[in-house]
mmCIF file of C-alpha atoms and ligand atoms in Angstrom:
data_model
loop_
_atom_site.group_PDB
_atom_site.id
_atom_site.type_symbol
_atom_site.label_atom_id
_atom_site.label_comp_id
_atom_site.label_asym_id
_atom_site.label_seq_id
_atom_site.Cartn_x
_atom_site.Cartn_y
_atom_site.Cartn_z
ATOM 1 C CA UNK A 1 -2.505 2.774 1.175
ATOM 2 C CA UNK A 2 -2.378 6.357 2.062
ATOM 3 C CA UNK A 3 -2.175 8.675 -0.831
ATOM 4 C CA UNK A 4 0.946 10.202 0.560
ATOM 5 C CA UNK A 5 2.535 6.988 0.027
ATOM 6 C CA UNK A 6 1.723 7.076 -3.448
ATOM 7 C CA UNK A 7 4.908 8.077 -4.868
ATOM 8 C CA UNK A 8 3.984 11.180 -7.446
ATOM 9 C CA UNK A 9 6.655 12.936 -9.735
ATOM 10 C CA UNK A 10 5.630 16.602 -10.098
ATOM 11 C CA UNK A 11 6.657 18.587 -12.999
ATOM 12 C CA UNK A 12 6.189 22.205 -13.470
ATOM 13 C CA UNK A 13 7.690 25.220 -15.832
ATOM 14 C CA UNK A 14 5.734 27.358 -18.018
ATOM 15 C CA UNK A 15 4.152 27.198 -20.761
ATOM 16 C CA UNK A 16 5.050 24.995 -24.350
ATOM 17 C CA UNK A 17 8.319 23.987 -21.867
ATOM 18 C CA UNK A 18 7.518 19.876 -23.102
ATOM 19 C CA UNK A 19 6.983 19.216 -19.815
ATOM 20 C CA UNK A 20 3.945 17.537 -21.221
ATOM 21 C CA UNK A 21 5.390 15.040 -23.710
ATOM 22 C CA UNK A 22 8.427 14.509 -21.608
ATOM 23 C CA UNK A 23 5.731 13.448 -18.147
ATOM 24 C CA UNK A 24 3.043 11.963 -20.840
ATOM 25 C CA UNK A 25 6.531 9.326 -21.249
ATOM 26 C CA UNK A 26 7.845 9.491 -17.754
ATOM 27 C CA UNK A 27 4.141 7.970 -16.922
ATOM 28 C CA UNK A 28 3.920 5.373 -19.786
ATOM 29 C CA UNK A 29 7.725 3.871 -18.875
ATOM 30 C CA UNK A 30 7.007 4.293 -14.797
ATOM 31 C CA UNK A 31 3.113 2.689 -15.245
ATOM 32 C CA UNK A 32 2.221 5.858 -13.601
ATOM 33 C CA UNK A 33 -0.911 7.912 -14.110
ATOM 34 C CA UNK A 34 -0.258 11.462 -15.507
ATOM 35 C CA UNK A 35 -2.330 14.492 -14.433
ATOM 36 C CA UNK A 36 -2.662 17.359 -17.477
ATOM 37 C CA UNK A 37 -3.479 19.552 -15.066
ATOM 38 C CA UNK A 38 -3.169 22.547 -17.471
ATOM 39 C CA UNK A 39 -5.795 20.686 -19.256
ATOM 40 C CA UNK A 40 -8.368 21.262 -16.793
ATOM 41 C CA UNK A 41 -8.046 25.318 -17.027
ATOM 42 C CA UNK A 42 -8.457 25.305 -20.505
ATOM 43 C CA UNK A 43 -11.453 23.061 -20.433
ATOM 44 C CA UNK A 44 -12.665 25.555 -17.821
ATOM 45 C CA UNK A 45 -11.349 28.164 -20.590
ATOM 46 C CA UNK A 46 -13.706 26.719 -22.539
ATOM 47 C CA UNK A 47 -16.907 26.402 -21.573
ATOM 48 C CA UNK A 48 -16.601 29.972 -20.020
ATOM 49 C CA UNK A 49 -15.870 30.351 -24.108
ATOM 50 C CA UNK A 50 -18.899 28.471 -24.459
ATOM 51 C CA UNK A 51 -21.129 29.148 -21.866
ATOM 52 C CA UNK A 52 -20.364 33.142 -23.144
ATOM 53 C CA UNK A 53 -19.661 33.592 -19.462
ATOM 54 C CA UNK A 54 -18.401 37.061 -18.022
ATOM 55 C CA UNK A 55 -14.443 36.623 -17.341
ATOM 56 C CA UNK A 56 -15.001 38.702 -14.038
ATOM 57 C CA UNK A 57 -18.167 36.763 -12.410
ATOM 58 C CA UNK A 58 -15.879 34.772 -10.314
ATOM 59 C CA UNK A 59 -18.551 32.818 -8.927
ATOM 60 C CA UNK A 60 -19.777 31.262 -12.002
ATOM 61 C CA UNK A 61 -16.299 30.656 -13.072
ATOM 62 C CA UNK A 62 -15.534 28.759 -9.249
ATOM 63 C CA UNK A 63 -18.938 26.626 -10.035
ATOM 64 C CA UNK A 64 -17.809 26.090 -13.554
ATOM 65 C CA UNK A 65 -14.096 24.535 -12.844
ATOM 66 C CA UNK A 66 -16.675 22.889 -9.875
ATOM 67 C CA UNK A 67 -18.871 21.098 -11.786
ATOM 68 C CA UNK A 68 -16.838 20.293 -14.992
ATOM 69 C CA UNK A 69 -17.811 17.394 -16.840
ATOM 70 C CA UNK A 70 -14.660 16.054 -18.149
ATOM 71 C CA UNK A 71 -13.676 12.150 -19.150
ATOM 72 C CA UNK A 72 -10.019 11.672 -20.119
ATOM 73 C CA UNK A 73 -9.533 8.456 -21.720
ATOM 74 C CA UNK A 74 -6.347 7.575 -23.287
ATOM 75 C CA UNK A 75 -5.432 10.336 -24.811
ATOM 76 C CA UNK A 76 -8.936 11.698 -25.687
ATOM 77 C CA UNK A 77 -10.556 14.556 -23.741
ATOM 78 C CA UNK A 78 -14.080 14.851 -23.346
ATOM 79 C CA UNK A 79 -16.221 17.639 -21.869
ATOM 80 C CA UNK A 80 -20.268 15.939 -22.006
ATOM 81 C CA UNK A 81 -20.637 14.027 -24.935
ATOM 82 C CA UNK A 82 -18.655 16.179 -26.656
ATOM 83 C CA UNK A 83 -14.219 15.706 -27.918
ATOM 84 C CA UNK A 84 -12.764 18.196 -27.365
ATOM 85 C CA UNK A 85 -8.865 17.131 -26.649
ATOM 86 C CA UNK A 86 -7.813 19.532 -29.417
ATOM 87 C CA UNK A 87 -10.733 21.925 -28.600
ATOM 88 C CA UNK A 88 -8.448 23.283 -26.283
ATOM 89 C CA UNK A 89 -5.827 23.271 -27.157
ATOM 90 C CA UNK A 90 -6.004 26.625 -29.019
ATOM 91 C CA UNK A 91 -4.119 29.931 -28.993
ATOM 92 C CA UNK A 92 -6.907 31.509 -27.439
ATOM 93 C CA UNK A 93 -8.231 28.869 -25.163
ATOM 94 C CA UNK A 94 -4.880 28.410 -23.524
ATOM 95 C CA UNK A 95 -4.324 32.132 -22.802
ATOM 96 C CA UNK A 96 -7.767 32.873 -21.142
ATOM 97 C CA UNK A 97 -6.989 29.960 -18.588
ATOM 98 C CA UNK A 98 -3.885 32.004 -17.904
ATOM 99 C CA UNK A 99 -6.617 34.805 -16.873
ATOM 100 C CA UNK A 100 -8.756 32.325 -15.248
ATOM 101 C CA UNK A 101 -5.875 30.767 -14.068
ATOM 102 C CA UNK A 102 -5.371 33.924 -11.335
ATOM 103 C CA UNK A 103 -8.449 33.728 -9.769
ATOM 104 C CA UNK A 104 -8.205 31.528 -6.492
ATOM 105 C CA UNK A 105 -11.867 30.925 -6.134
ATOM 106 C CA UNK A 106 -10.985 28.777 -10.049
ATOM 107 C CA UNK A 107 -8.129 27.163 -8.871
ATOM 108 C CA UNK A 108 -9.124 26.047 -4.850
ATOM 109 C CA UNK A 109 -12.594 24.291 -7.199
ATOM 110 C CA UNK A 110 -9.791 22.261 -9.110
ATOM 111 C CA UNK A 111 -7.054 21.221 -6.068
ATOM 112 C CA UNK A 112 -9.447 17.827 -5.070
ATOM 113 C CA UNK A 113 -10.176 17.057 -9.070
ATOM 114 C CA UNK A 114 -6.118 17.488 -9.255
ATOM 115 C CA UNK A 115 -5.583 15.258 -6.266
ATOM 116 C CA UNK A 116 -8.314 12.253 -7.090
ATOM 117 C CA UNK A 117 -5.589 11.927 -10.155
ATOM 118 C CA UNK A 118 -3.172 10.164 -7.201
ATOM 119 C CA UNK A 119 -3.650 6.701 -7.119
ATOM 120 C CA UNK A 120 -1.317 3.941 -7.161
ATOM 121 C CA UNK A 121 1.454 2.719 -8.114
ATOM 122 C CA UNK A 122 2.654 6.611 -9.126
ATOM 123 C CA UNK A 123 1.660 9.836 -10.293
ATOM 124 C CA UNK A 124 2.704 12.162 -13.143
ATOM 125 C CA UNK A 125 1.879 15.513 -12.287
ATOM 126 C CA UNK A 126 1.665 18.949 -14.430
ATOM 127 C CA UNK A 127 1.595 22.071 -14.387
ATOM 128 C CA UNK A 128 2.459 25.343 -12.516
ATOM 129 C CA UNK A 129 1.472 23.969 -9.473
ATOM 130 C CA UNK A 130 1.934 20.798 -8.970
ATOM 131 C CA UNK A 131 5.384 20.733 -5.910
ATOM 132 C CA UNK A 132 3.817 23.835 -4.425
ATOM 133 C CA UNK A 133 0.803 23.324 -3.871
ATOM 134 C CA UNK A 134 -0.673 20.545 -4.681
ATOM 135 C CA UNK A 135 0.933 17.774 -4.560
ATOM 136 C CA UNK A 136 4.000 19.485 -1.967
ATOM 137 C CA UNK A 137 4.876 16.153 -0.619
ATOM 138 C CA UNK A 138 6.030 14.262 -3.846
ATOM 139 C CA UNK A 139 8.337 12.064 -4.634
ATOM 140 C CA UNK A 140 10.737 14.240 -6.864
ATOM 141 C CA UNK A 141 9.880 17.540 -8.074
ATOM 142 C CA UNK A 142 11.116 19.339 -11.337
ATOM 143 C CA UNK A 143 10.855 23.357 -12.946
ATOM 144 C CA UNK A 144 11.006 21.711 -16.299
ATOM 145 C CA UNK A 145 11.989 24.996 -18.735
ATOM 146 C CA UNK A 146 13.126 26.434 -21.843
ATOM 147 C CA UNK A 147 14.046 29.741 -23.849
ATOM 148 C CA UNK A 148 11.114 31.951 -25.233
ATOM 149 C CA UNK A 149 11.865 31.397 -29.092
ATOM 150 C CA UNK A 150 12.522 27.819 -28.645
ATOM 151 C CA UNK A 151 9.661 27.113 -27.204
ATOM 152 C CA UNK A 152 7.565 28.863 -28.814
ATOM 153 C CA UNK A 153 9.339 27.337 -32.471
ATOM 154 C CA UNK A 154 8.031 23.578 -29.978
ATOM 155 C CA UNK A 155 4.370 25.690 -30.221
ATOM 156 C CA UNK A 156 4.367 26.937 -34.277
ATOM 157 C CA UNK A 157 5.139 23.172 -34.943
ATOM 158 C CA UNK A 158 2.845 21.243 -32.420
ATOM 159 C CA UNK A 159 0.024 23.840 -33.566
ATOM 160 C CA UNK A 160 0.929 23.058 -37.254
ATOM 161 C CA UNK A 161 0.941 19.792 -36.835
ATOM 162 C CA UNK A 162 -2.584 20.248 -35.865
ATOM 163 C CA UNK A 163 -3.574 21.626 -38.942
ATOM 164 C CA UNK A 164 -3.919 24.946 -36.852
ATOM 165 C CA UNK A 165 -2.466 27.606 -38.257
ATOM 166 C CA UNK A 166 0.260 29.624 -36.676
ATOM 167 C CA UNK A 167 2.821 33.144 -36.805
ATOM 168 C CA UNK A 168 6.418 32.449 -34.737
ATOM 169 C CA UNK A 169 6.107 35.850 -33.784
ATOM 170 C CA UNK A 170 2.890 36.445 -31.969
ATOM 171 C CA UNK A 171 3.849 33.195 -30.395
ATOM 172 C CA UNK A 172 6.574 33.781 -29.072
ATOM 173 C CA UNK A 173 5.026 37.084 -27.982
ATOM 174 C CA UNK A 174 2.493 34.970 -25.806
ATOM 175 C CA UNK A 175 4.487 33.284 -24.587
ATOM 176 C CA UNK A 176 6.430 36.188 -23.051
ATOM 177 C CA UNK A 177 3.098 37.730 -21.575
ATOM 178 C CA UNK A 178 1.552 34.396 -20.539
ATOM 179 C CA UNK A 179 5.226 34.082 -19.061
ATOM 180 C CA UNK A 180 4.582 37.503 -17.199
ATOM 181 C CA UNK A 181 1.007 37.008 -16.177
ATOM 182 C CA UNK A 182 1.776 33.330 -14.991
ATOM 183 C CA UNK A 183 4.762 34.518 -12.750
ATOM 184 C CA UNK A 184 3.480 37.123 -11.103
ATOM 185 C CA UNK A 185 -0.065 36.052 -9.839
ATOM 186 C CA UNK A 186 -0.195 36.042 -6.235
ATOM 187 C CA UNK A 187 -2.069 32.802 -5.975
ATOM 188 C CA UNK A 188 0.664 29.859 -6.852
ATOM 189 C CA UNK A 189 2.477 31.513 -8.850
ATOM 190 C CA UNK A 190 5.293 30.147 -11.930
ATOM 191 C CA UNK A 191 8.546 29.884 -9.990
ATOM 192 C CA UNK A 192 11.093 27.242 -9.257
ATOM 193 C CA UNK A 193 10.729 26.084 -5.917
ATOM 194 C CA UNK A 194 13.339 25.574 -3.699
ATOM 195 C CA UNK A 195 13.163 21.903 -3.297
ATOM 196 C CA UNK A 196 12.539 21.421 -7.027
ATOM 197 C CA UNK A 197 15.083 20.313 -8.851
ATOM 198 C CA UNK A 198 16.111 22.889 -12.823
ATOM 199 C CA UNK A 199 15.988 20.663 -15.714
ATOM 200 C CA UNK A 200 16.459 23.301 -18.876
ATOM 201 C CA UNK A 201 15.879 21.872 -22.070
ATOM 202 C CA UNK A 202 16.481 23.879 -24.639
ATOM 203 C CA UNK A 203 19.425 22.108 -25.870
ATOM 204 C CA UNK A 204 17.809 19.143 -25.057
ATOM 205 C CA UNK A 205 15.795 16.085 -27.343
ATOM 206 C CA UNK A 206 13.031 14.571 -25.689
ATOM 207 C CA UNK A 207 14.007 11.235 -25.289
ATOM 208 C CA UNK A 208 17.094 12.764 -23.506
ATOM 209 C CA UNK A 209 14.672 15.097 -21.324
ATOM 210 C CA UNK A 210 12.595 12.138 -20.419
ATOM 211 C CA UNK A 211 15.915 9.690 -19.529
ATOM 212 C CA UNK A 212 17.299 12.859 -17.175
ATOM 213 C CA UNK A 213 13.569 12.804 -15.159
ATOM 214 C CA UNK A 214 14.077 8.802 -14.671
ATOM 215 C CA UNK A 215 17.405 8.844 -13.622
ATOM 216 C CA UNK A 216 16.383 11.185 -10.621
ATOM 217 C CA UNK A 217 13.905 9.522 -10.038
ATOM 218 C CA UNK A 218 15.440 6.803 -10.036
ATOM 219 C CA UNK A 219 17.528 8.365 -7.342
ATOM 220 C CA UNK A 220 15.320 9.070 -5.251
ATOM 221 C CA UNK A 221 14.108 5.733 -4.949
ATOM 222 C CA UNK A 222 17.648 4.076 -3.312
ATOM 223 C CA UNK A 223 17.915 7.133 -1.761
ATOM 224 C CA UNK A 224 14.939 6.599 0.374
HETATM 225 O O1 DC B 301 0.313 24.418 -19.244
HETATM 226 P P1 DC B 301 -1.038 24.720 -20.462
HETATM 227 O O2 DC B 301 -0.142 25.697 -21.300
HETATM 228 O O3 DC B 301 -2.161 23.510 -20.666
HETATM 229 O O4 DC B 301 -1.324 25.616 -19.330
HETATM 230 C C1 DC B 301 -2.507 26.524 -19.420
HETATM 231 C C2 DC B 301 -2.960 27.688 -18.045
HETATM 232 O O5 DC B 301 -3.539 26.981 -17.362
HETATM 233 C C3 DC B 301 -1.910 28.624 -18.057
HETATM 234 O O6 DC B 301 -1.174 29.511 -18.970
HETATM 235 C C4 DC B 301 -1.372 28.787 -16.530
HETATM 236 C C5 DC B 301 -2.553 27.966 -16.203
HETATM 237 N N1 DC B 301 -1.927 27.408 -15.199
HETATM 238 C C6 DC B 301 -2.215 27.095 -14.124
HETATM 239 O O7 DC B 301 -2.382 28.073 -13.969
HETATM 240 N N2 DC B 301 -1.610 25.986 -12.998
HETATM 241 C C7 DC B 301 -1.688 24.517 -13.430
HETATM 242 N N3 DC B 301 -1.022 24.198 -12.644
HETATM 243 C C8 DC B 301 -1.849 24.613 -14.887
HETATM 244 C C9 DC B 301 -1.911 25.401 -15.797
#
């Protein structure tokens, strides 16, 4: 089977919109692979911090991205021999990831790695540019969002649940700043493509959001 025959569901959207949770549930239901592309940017950020790399040294950053020694194993993420599943979820790592993600060289270095996740029977990929850049031929493209306030509340619960300290007002500010940075960068900015369906989850439960994606995907399969 050629890669372009493998069905991809691309779910893009802002930080803490719930796209990771929804994408994973949809992937599990369909038996598809799952790509959390944000984790790759967060891994580059973590390695950058660990190696004290200057964040203006674009060549070294691109090499970090190209040479990332990462393994996704079940629900765990390893960088080299170290498990970093929780370490990449801190706000510090997310903010640095958002900054590094504005460098085209870093994005380029991660492109092939992301496309390699596209395997039979299919892939659900979440991020900012899954539908626009990485998988332009995706069977279904979704722009998943929610109000910044609801996203700050969800992120708060997620962090507290992991035992990480958090403050809602700070999180809201970070989310707004991150939205602005991710939306205004010149390479692969976060935006709803004209061919993407809008899914606003502000007033939806996780199950309702997941079921909407599955229903839309079923529609694309019958319309083929
Ligand atoms: O989805 P996330 O919050 O884990 O992503 C962390 C940062 O990585 C996000 O602020 C922007 C960047 N990112 C990106 O630029 N493109 C992607 N496809 C995924 C994430």
